[in-house]
XYZ file of C-alpha atoms in Angstrom:
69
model
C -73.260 63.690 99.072
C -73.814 62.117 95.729
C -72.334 64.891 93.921
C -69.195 65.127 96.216
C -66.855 63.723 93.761
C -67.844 66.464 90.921
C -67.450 68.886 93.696
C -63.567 67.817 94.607
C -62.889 67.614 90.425
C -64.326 71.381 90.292
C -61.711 72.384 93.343
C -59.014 70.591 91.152
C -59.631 72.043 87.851
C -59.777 75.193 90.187
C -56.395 74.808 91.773
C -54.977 73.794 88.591
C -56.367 76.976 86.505
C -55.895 79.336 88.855
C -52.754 77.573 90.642
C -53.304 78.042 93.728
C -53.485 75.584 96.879
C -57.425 74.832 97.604
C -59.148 72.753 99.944
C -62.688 71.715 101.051
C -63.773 69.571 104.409
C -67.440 67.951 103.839
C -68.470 66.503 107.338
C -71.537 64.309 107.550
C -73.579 64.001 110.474
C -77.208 61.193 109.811
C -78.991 60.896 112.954
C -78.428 57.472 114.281
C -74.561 56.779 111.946
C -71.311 58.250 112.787
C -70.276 60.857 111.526
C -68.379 60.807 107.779
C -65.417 63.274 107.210
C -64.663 63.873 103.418
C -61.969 65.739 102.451
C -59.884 67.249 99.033
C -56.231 68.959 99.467
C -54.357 70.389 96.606
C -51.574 70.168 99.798
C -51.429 68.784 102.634
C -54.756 69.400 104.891
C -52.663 70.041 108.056
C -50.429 72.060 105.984
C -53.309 74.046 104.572
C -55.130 74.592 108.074
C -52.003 75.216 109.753
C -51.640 77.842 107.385
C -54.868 79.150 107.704
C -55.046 79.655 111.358
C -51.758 81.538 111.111
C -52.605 83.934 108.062
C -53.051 87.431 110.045
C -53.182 89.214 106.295
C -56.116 90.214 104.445
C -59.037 88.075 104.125
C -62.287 87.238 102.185
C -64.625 84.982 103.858
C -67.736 83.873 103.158
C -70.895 82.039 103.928
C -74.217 81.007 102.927
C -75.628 84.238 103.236
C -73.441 85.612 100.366
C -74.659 83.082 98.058
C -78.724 82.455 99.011
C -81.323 84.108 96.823
């Protein structure tokens, strides 16, 4: 998760240039450590999820499939 701080200053800059609200959860699990939750909010997270799990309107998900070779 070195690169996790570029990551949360691309969302920004995304948020920012496209204004919109934008968020991204990073859980990590290491055998043997708890696990580390990471997070970036344009808003605020519960805001954002509460949001999310009420949004019935159109939608555009994706996953690593969409994005692997």
């Amino acid at each position: 998760l070195q690169r996790k701080n570029g990551l949360f200053k691309k969302v920004y800059e995304l948020g920012v240039l496209c204004s919109v609200d934008v968020a991204v959860i990073i859980f990590e699990e290491r055998a043997g450590h708890h696990a580390k939750l990471y997070e970036y909010c344009s808003t605020d997270i519960r805001d954002m999820v509460s949001r999310h799990m009420r949004h019935d309107g159109e939608k555009d998900a994706k996953g690593p499939s969409d994005f692997s070779g």
